[in-house]
PDB file of C-alpha atoms in Angstrom:
ATOM      1  CA  MET Q   1      -5.027 -10.147  13.328  1.00  0.00           C
ATOM      2  CA  ASN Q   2      -6.520 -13.321  15.111  1.00  0.00           C
ATOM      3  CA  ASN Q   3      -6.178 -15.321  11.906  1.00  0.00           C
ATOM      4  CA  MET Q   4      -2.114 -14.092  11.231  1.00  0.00           C
ATOM      5  CA  ASN Q   5      -0.972 -17.382  10.735  1.00  0.00           C
ATOM      6  CA  GLU Q   6      -3.647 -18.721   8.471  1.00  0.00           C
ATOM      7  CA  VAL Q   7      -3.065 -15.270   6.155  1.00  0.00           C
ATOM      8  CA  ALA Q   8       0.864 -15.882   6.155  1.00  0.00           C
ATOM      9  CA  GLN Q   9       0.431 -19.125   5.000  1.00  0.00           C
ATOM     10  CA  LYS Q  10      -1.804 -18.186   2.182  1.00  0.00           C
ATOM     11  CA  VAL Q  11       0.240 -15.281   1.346  1.00  0.00           C
ATOM     12  CA  ALA Q  12       3.323 -17.657   1.247  1.00  0.00           C
ATOM     13  CA  GLU Q  13       1.399 -20.368  -0.506  1.00  0.00           C
ATOM     14  CA  SER Q  14       0.312 -17.664  -3.562  1.00  0.00           C
ATOM     15  CA  LEU Q  15       3.753 -15.905  -4.167  1.00  0.00           C
ATOM     16  CA  LEU Q  16       5.188 -19.678  -4.399  1.00  0.00           C
ATOM     17  CA  GLN Q  17       2.421 -20.443  -6.733  1.00  0.00           C
ATOM     18  CA  ILE Q  18       3.030 -17.613  -9.249  1.00  0.00           C
ATOM     19  CA  LYS Q  19       6.754 -17.243  -8.293  1.00  0.00           C
ATOM     20  CA  ALA Q  20       6.567 -14.170  -7.197  1.00  0.00           C
ATOM     21  CA  ILE Q  21       9.284 -15.949  -4.799  1.00  0.00           C
ATOM     22  CA  LYS Q  22      11.767 -18.496  -5.350  1.00  0.00           C
ATOM     23  CA  LEU Q  23      13.786 -20.203  -3.512  1.00  0.00           C
ATOM     24  CA  GLN Q  24      17.091 -21.934  -5.177  1.00  0.00           C
ATOM     25  CA  PRO Q  25      19.601 -23.639  -2.809  1.00  0.00           C
ATOM     26  CA  LYS Q  26      21.764 -24.916  -5.046  1.00  0.00           C
ATOM     27  CA  LYS Q  27      21.460 -22.472  -7.916  1.00  0.00           C
ATOM     28  CA  PRO Q  28      21.478 -19.043  -6.065  1.00  0.00           C
ATOM     29  CA  PHE Q  29      20.833 -15.804  -6.823  1.00  0.00           C
ATOM     30  CA  THR Q  30      22.819 -12.983  -6.351  1.00  0.00           C
ATOM     31  CA  TRP Q  31      21.522  -9.448  -5.214  1.00  0.00           C
ATOM     32  CA  ALA Q  32      22.182  -6.073  -5.823  1.00  0.00           C
ATOM     33  CA  SER Q  33      23.904  -5.691  -2.675  1.00  0.00           C
ATOM     34  CA  GLY Q  34      26.673  -8.347  -4.308  1.00  0.00           C
ATOM     35  CA  TRP Q  35      24.860 -11.172  -1.033  1.00  0.00           C
ATOM     36  CA  LYS Q  36      24.391 -14.859  -2.529  1.00  0.00           C
ATOM     37  CA  SER Q  37      20.599 -15.481  -1.475  1.00  0.00           C
ATOM     38  CA  PRO Q  38      19.225 -18.977  -1.959  1.00  0.00           C
ATOM     39  CA  ILE Q  39      15.972 -16.507  -2.537  1.00  0.00           C
ATOM     40  CA  TYR Q  40      14.628 -13.826  -4.743  1.00  0.00           C
ATOM     41  CA  CYS Q  41      11.340 -12.034  -3.723  1.00  0.00           C
ATOM     42  CA  ASP Q  42       9.037 -10.043  -6.271  1.00  0.00           C
ATOM     43  CA  ASN Q  43       6.561  -9.190  -5.263  1.00  0.00           C
ATOM     44  CA  ARG Q  44       5.835  -7.143  -8.012  1.00  0.00           C
ATOM     45  CA  VAL Q  45       4.587 -10.075  -9.635  1.00  0.00           C
ATOM     46  CA  ALA Q  46       1.230 -10.342  -7.535  1.00  0.00           C
ATOM     47  CA  LEU Q  47       0.384  -7.300  -9.024  1.00  0.00           C
ATOM     48  CA  SER Q  48      -0.401  -9.148 -12.114  1.00  0.00           C
ATOM     49  CA  HIS Q  49      -2.860 -11.152 -10.157  1.00  0.00           C
ATOM     50  CA  PRO Q  50      -6.568  -9.372  -9.180  1.00  0.00           C
ATOM     51  CA  PRO Q  51      -7.420 -12.788  -6.879  1.00  0.00           C
ATOM     52  CA  ILE Q  52      -4.065 -12.117  -5.065  1.00  0.00           C
ATOM     53  CA  ARG Q  53      -3.179  -8.723  -5.503  1.00  0.00           C
ATOM     54  CA  THR Q  54      -6.656  -8.077  -3.930  1.00  0.00           C
ATOM     55  CA  TYR Q  55      -6.648 -10.988  -0.867  1.00  0.00           C
ATOM     56  CA  ILE Q  56      -3.086  -8.505   0.491  1.00  0.00           C
ATOM     57  CA  ARG Q  57      -4.630  -5.252  -0.530  1.00  0.00           C
ATOM     58  CA  GLN Q  58      -7.483  -6.616   2.001  1.00  0.00           C
ATOM     59  CA  LYS Q  59      -4.916  -8.157   4.517  1.00  0.00           C
ATOM     60  CA  LEU Q  60      -3.045  -5.084   4.573  1.00  0.00           C
ATOM     61  CA  ALA Q  61      -5.676  -2.557   5.048  1.00  0.00           C
ATOM     62  CA  GLU Q  62      -7.115  -4.780   8.284  1.00  0.00           C
ATOM     63  CA  LEU Q  63      -3.693  -4.901   9.787  1.00  0.00           C
ATOM     64  CA  ILE Q  64      -3.552  -1.052   9.457  1.00  0.00           C
ATOM     65  CA  GLN Q  65      -6.689  -0.944  10.767  1.00  0.00           C
ATOM     66  CA  GLU Q  66      -6.396  -3.362  14.107  1.00  0.00           C
ATOM     67  CA  GLU Q  67      -2.811  -2.559  14.805  1.00  0.00           C
ATOM     68  CA  PHE Q  68      -2.592   1.151  13.810  1.00  0.00           C
ATOM     69  CA  GLY Q  69      -6.211   2.238  15.108  1.00  0.00           C
ATOM     70  CA  SER Q  70      -7.074   6.058  13.645  1.00  0.00           C
ATOM     71  CA  VAL Q  71      -4.724   6.843  10.515  1.00  0.00           C
ATOM     72  CA  GLU Q  72      -5.163   9.643   8.467  1.00  0.00           C
ATOM     73  CA  MET Q  73      -2.130   9.135   5.247  1.00  0.00           C
ATOM     74  CA  ILE Q  74      -0.922   5.868   3.588  1.00  0.00           C
ATOM     75  CA  SER Q  75       2.249   6.720   2.328  1.00  0.00           C
ATOM     76  CA  GLY Q  76       4.470   3.998  -0.122  1.00  0.00           C
ATOM     77  CA  VAL Q  77       8.352   3.258  -0.464  1.00  0.00           C
ATOM     78  CA  ALA Q  78       9.253   3.941  -3.837  1.00  0.00           C
ATOM     79  CA  THR Q  79       8.885   2.020  -6.114  1.00  0.00           C
ATOM     80  CA  ALA Q  80       7.517  -1.368  -4.953  1.00  0.00           C
ATOM     81  CA  GLY Q  81       6.024  -0.076  -1.911  1.00  0.00           C
ATOM     82  CA  ILE Q  82       3.505   2.361  -3.714  1.00  0.00           C
ATOM     83  CA  PRO Q  83       1.186   0.175  -5.811  1.00  0.00           C
ATOM     84  CA  GLN Q  84       0.676  -1.292  -2.463  1.00  0.00           C
ATOM     85  CA  GLY Q  85       0.132   1.798  -0.657  1.00  0.00           C
ATOM     86  CA  VAL Q  86      -1.662   3.357  -3.317  1.00  0.00           C
ATOM     87  CA  LEU Q  87      -4.279  -0.357  -3.548  1.00  0.00           C
ATOM     88  CA  VAL Q  88      -4.314   0.174   0.620  1.00  0.00           C
ATOM     89  CA  ALA Q  89      -5.135   3.998   0.673  1.00  0.00           C
ATOM     90  CA  GLN Q  90      -8.330   3.618  -1.674  1.00  0.00           C
ATOM     91  CA  ASP Q  91      -9.683   0.482   0.310  1.00  0.00           C
ATOM     92  CA  LEU Q  92      -9.513   2.706   3.168  1.00  0.00           C
ATOM     93  CA  GLY Q  93     -10.286   6.240   1.325  1.00  0.00           C
ATOM     94  CA  LEU Q  94      -7.372   7.861   2.932  1.00  0.00           C
ATOM     95  CA  PRO Q  95      -5.005  10.001   1.736  1.00  0.00           C
ATOM     96  CA  PHE Q  96      -1.564   9.025  -0.363  1.00  0.00           C
ATOM     97  CA  THR Q  97       2.264  10.140  -0.407  1.00  0.00           C
ATOM     98  CA  TYR Q  98       5.078   8.141  -1.488  1.00  0.00           C
ATOM     99  CA  VAL Q  99       8.246   8.608  -0.121  1.00  0.00           C
ATOM    100  CA  ARG Q 100      11.315   8.481  -3.274  1.00  0.00           C
ATOM    101  CA  SER Q 101      15.046   7.009  -2.123  1.00  0.00           C
ATOM    102  CA  ASN Q 102      16.562  10.341  -2.632  1.00  0.00           C
ATOM    103  CA  SER Q 103      14.870  14.264  -3.285  1.00  0.00           C
ATOM    104  CA  LYS Q 104      14.874  14.584  -7.187  1.00  0.00           C
ATOM    105  CA  ASP Q 105      17.270  17.049  -8.402  1.00  0.00           C
ATOM    106  CA  HIS Q 106      14.922  19.089 -10.901  1.00  0.00           C
ATOM    107  CA  GLY Q 107      11.688  20.736 -10.457  1.00  0.00           C
ATOM    108  CA  ARG Q 108      10.723  21.683  -6.266  1.00  0.00           C
ATOM    109  CA  GLU Q 109      13.464  18.802  -5.203  1.00  0.00           C
ATOM    110  CA  ASN Q 110      10.738  16.933  -3.825  1.00  0.00           C
ATOM    111  CA  GLN Q 111      11.880  13.451  -1.934  1.00  0.00           C
ATOM    112  CA  ILE Q 112       7.928  13.109  -0.740  1.00  0.00           C
ATOM    113  CA  GLU Q 113       5.277  13.337  -3.148  1.00  0.00           C
ATOM    114  CA  GLY Q 114       1.869  14.080  -2.234  1.00  0.00           C
ATOM    115  CA  GLU Q 115       0.813  16.397   0.415  1.00  0.00           C
ATOM    116  CA  ILE Q 116       1.886  16.485   3.610  1.00  0.00           C
ATOM    117  CA  VAL Q 117      -0.454  17.783   7.138  1.00  0.00           C
ATOM    118  CA  SER Q 118       1.920  18.629   9.950  1.00  0.00           C
ATOM    119  CA  GLY Q 119       1.109  15.497  12.730  1.00  0.00           C
ATOM    120  CA  GLN Q 120      -0.445  13.503  10.584  1.00  0.00           C
ATOM    121  CA  ARG Q 121      -0.132   9.680  11.776  1.00  0.00           C
ATOM    122  CA  ALA Q 122       0.926   7.916   9.036  1.00  0.00           C
ATOM    123  CA  VAL Q 123       1.504   4.340   8.176  1.00  0.00           C
ATOM    124  CA  VAL Q 124       4.365   3.630   5.218  1.00  0.00           C
ATOM    125  CA  VAL Q 125       3.165   0.255   3.453  1.00  0.00           C
ATOM    126  CA  GLU Q 126       6.025  -1.489   2.304  1.00  0.00           C
ATOM    127  CA  ASP Q 127       6.652  -4.368  -0.517  1.00  0.00           C
ATOM    128  CA  LEU Q 128       9.294  -6.636   1.206  1.00  0.00           C
ATOM    129  CA  ILE Q 129      11.962  -6.216   4.527  1.00  0.00           C
ATOM    130  CA  SER Q 130      15.767  -6.961   4.289  1.00  0.00           C
ATOM    131  CA  THR Q 131      18.048  -5.377   6.728  1.00  0.00           C
ATOM    132  CA  GLY Q 132      14.960  -2.230   6.979  1.00  0.00           C
ATOM    133  CA  LYS Q 133      17.356   0.735   5.575  1.00  0.00           C
ATOM    134  CA  SER Q 134      15.562   1.897   2.648  1.00  0.00           C
ATOM    135  CA  SER Q 135      12.255   1.545   4.658  1.00  0.00           C
ATOM    136  CA  LEU Q 136      13.716   3.485   7.503  1.00  0.00           C
ATOM    137  CA  LYS Q 137      14.913   6.090   5.325  1.00  0.00           C
ATOM    138  CA  ALA Q 138      11.274   6.546   4.499  1.00  0.00           C
ATOM    139  CA  VAL Q 139       9.797   7.054   7.623  1.00  0.00           C
ATOM    140  CA  GLN Q 140      12.584   9.160   8.538  1.00  0.00           C
ATOM    141  CA  ALA Q 141      12.047  11.673   5.366  1.00  0.00           C
ATOM    142  CA  LEU Q 142       8.418  11.535   6.665  1.00  0.00           C
ATOM    143  CA  ARG Q 143       9.226  12.193  10.465  1.00  0.00           C
ATOM    144  CA  GLU Q 144      11.509  15.490   9.234  1.00  0.00           C
ATOM    145  CA  ALA Q 145       8.572  16.810   7.143  1.00  0.00           C
ATOM    146  CA  ASP Q 146       6.050  16.777  10.752  1.00  0.00           C
ATOM    147  CA  CYS Q 147       4.374  13.385   9.991  1.00  0.00           C
ATOM    148  CA  ASN Q 148       3.441  11.374  13.336  1.00  0.00           C
ATOM    149  CA  VAL Q 149       4.616   7.707  11.998  1.00  0.00           C
ATOM    150  CA  VAL Q 150       2.882   4.903  13.788  1.00  0.00           C
ATOM    151  CA  GLY Q 151       4.216   2.021  11.575  1.00  0.00           C
ATOM    152  CA  LEU Q 152       5.271   0.443   8.707  1.00  0.00           C
ATOM    153  CA  VAL Q 153       3.155  -2.432   7.026  1.00  0.00           C
ATOM    154  CA  SER Q 154       4.896  -5.096   4.530  1.00  0.00           C
ATOM    155  CA  ILE Q 155       4.009  -8.088   2.800  1.00  0.00           C
ATOM    156  CA  PHE Q 156       7.223 -10.081   3.391  1.00  0.00           C
ATOM    157  CA  THR Q 157       9.942 -10.118   5.747  1.00  0.00           C
ATOM    158  CA  TYR Q 158      12.785 -12.071   5.491  1.00  0.00           C
ATOM    159  CA  GLY Q 159      13.363 -11.832   9.662  1.00  0.00           C
ATOM    160  CA  PHE Q 160      17.516 -10.599   9.441  1.00  0.00           C
ATOM    161  CA  ALA Q 161      18.409  -9.291  13.635  1.00  0.00           C
ATOM    162  CA  GLU Q 162      19.905  -6.627  11.560  1.00  0.00           C
ATOM    163  CA  ALA Q 163      16.670  -5.662  10.567  1.00  0.00           C
ATOM    164  CA  GLU Q 164      15.258  -6.089  13.656  1.00  0.00           C
ATOM    165  CA  LYS Q 165      18.029  -3.777  15.062  1.00  0.00           C
ATOM    166  CA  ASN Q 166      17.570  -1.526  12.655  1.00  0.00           C
ATOM    167  CA  PHE Q 167      13.296  -1.076  13.688  1.00  0.00           C
ATOM    168  CA  THR Q 168      14.235  -1.064  16.972  1.00  0.00           C
ATOM    169  CA  GLU Q 169      16.852   1.539  16.905  1.00  0.00           C
ATOM    170  CA  ALA Q 170      14.396   3.534  14.636  1.00  0.00           C
ATOM    171  CA  LYS Q 171      11.163   3.167  17.298  1.00  0.00           C
ATOM    172  CA  CYS Q 172       9.563   2.161  14.531  1.00  0.00           C
ATOM    173  CA  ARG Q 173       6.910  -1.134  15.189  1.00  0.00           C
ATOM    174  CA  HIS Q 174       6.355  -3.139  11.759  1.00  0.00           C
ATOM    175  CA  LEU Q 175       4.603  -5.663  10.868  1.00  0.00           C
ATOM    176  CA  SER Q 176       4.423  -8.150   7.677  1.00  0.00           C
ATOM    177  CA  LEU Q 177       1.762 -10.565   6.423  1.00  0.00           C
ATOM    178  CA  CYS Q 178       4.043 -13.195   6.065  1.00  0.00           C
ATOM    179  CA  SER Q 179       7.721 -14.307   7.535  1.00  0.00           C
ATOM    180  CA  TYR Q 180      10.756 -15.920   6.152  1.00  0.00           C
ATOM    181  CA  ASP Q 181       9.708 -18.567   8.401  1.00  0.00           C
ATOM    182  CA  ASN Q 182       6.081 -18.883   7.147  1.00  0.00           C
ATOM    183  CA  LEU Q 183       7.515 -19.324   3.561  1.00  0.00           C
ATOM    184  CA  ILE Q 184      10.145 -22.103   4.075  1.00  0.00           C
ATOM    185  CA  GLU Q 185       7.283 -24.059   6.226  1.00  0.00           C
ATOM    186  CA  VAL Q 186       4.883 -23.722   3.082  1.00  0.00           C
ATOM    187  CA  ALA Q 187       7.744 -24.518   0.674  1.00  0.00           C
ATOM    188  CA  ALA Q 188       8.402 -27.718   2.457  1.00  0.00           C
ATOM    189  CA  LYS Q 189       4.473 -28.898   2.817  1.00  0.00           C
ATOM    190  CA  HIS Q 190       3.932 -28.290  -0.722  1.00  0.00           C
ATOM    191  CA  ASN Q 191       7.233 -30.148  -2.171  1.00  0.00           C
ATOM    192  CA  TYR Q 192       8.504 -26.906  -3.473  1.00  0.00           C
ATOM    193  CA  ILE Q 193      11.799 -27.025  -1.482  1.00  0.00           C
ATOM    194  CA  LEU Q 194      13.629 -30.818  -0.367  1.00  0.00           C
ATOM    195  CA  ASN Q 195      13.709 -31.247   3.751  1.00  0.00           C
ATOM    196  CA  SER Q 196      17.493 -31.078   2.915  1.00  0.00           C
ATOM    197  CA  ASP Q 197      16.919 -27.672   1.339  1.00  0.00           C
ATOM    198  CA  ILE Q 198      16.015 -26.624   5.094  1.00  0.00           C
ATOM    199  CA  GLU Q 199      19.309 -26.448   6.527  1.00  0.00           C
ATOM    200  CA  VAL Q 200      20.652 -24.450   3.439  1.00  0.00           C
ATOM    201  CA  LEU Q 201      17.862 -22.059   4.187  1.00  0.00           C
ATOM    202  CA  GLU Q 202      18.373 -21.784   8.038  1.00  0.00           C
ATOM    203  CA  GLN Q 203      22.081 -21.291   7.160  1.00  0.00           C
ATOM    204  CA  TRP Q 204      21.429 -18.279   4.699  1.00  0.00           C
ATOM    205  CA  ARG Q 205      19.537 -16.675   6.796  1.00  0.00           C
ATOM    206  CA  ALA Q 206      21.099 -16.574   9.975  1.00  0.00           C
ATOM    207  CA  ASN Q 207      24.380 -14.948   8.425  1.00  0.00           C
ATOM    208  CA  PRO Q 208      23.017 -13.459   4.819  1.00  0.00           C
ATOM    209  CA  SER Q 209      25.896 -11.069   4.321  1.00  0.00           C
ATOM    210  CA  GLU Q 210      28.854 -14.386   4.610  1.00  0.00           C
ATOM    211  CA  TRP Q 211      26.821 -17.381   3.081  1.00  0.00           C
ATOM    212  CA  SER Q 212      28.138 -18.850   0.232  1.00  0.00           C
ATOM    213  CA  PRO Q 213      26.524 -22.379  -1.383  1.00  0.00           C
ATOM    214  CA  LYS Q 214      28.518 -25.047  -1.131  1.00  0.00           C
TER     215      LYS Q 214
END
């Protein structure tokens, strides 16, 4: 999209405003992975705010149309990518599926829920990208089901070097409405953080698995 920077700034400001993204350089969070982090992102909060939810849906749909052309199916990554994916699929009038992290251990033992047509051009919708591993696991499952996955879109990306490497190796194009760099810029501009916090936030992003608060 030509106005991508404007979109990124609006998304960042919205997510900060509703506390979907919290920045605490002096009191870091602990992720499920065990990483210490000065940032916590839960974009599901946006679902409770109709104007923000609508804006995100519209911009994800526009991004898909403009960057991937003719698409025949939208697929969400369980669980946070499911509601966003449904909204986007509805907006585009397309079929929707979603991908579990693993196959069910009962019933039909599906990993992919919904109807798949061989060769379908599909775009995967994700909530956020950290290392990209869970997102790419969904992409791989769809490819193994004979879907033509042309790319993945998300609301937010941390922009980790590891994620870039993983997506490149998987030959999967990915685009996000908002990045970590956009977020820090907007957070500083609107006084969500101090200028002295920026260096800490940049140090964390450079080496998140080894970072620890001072």
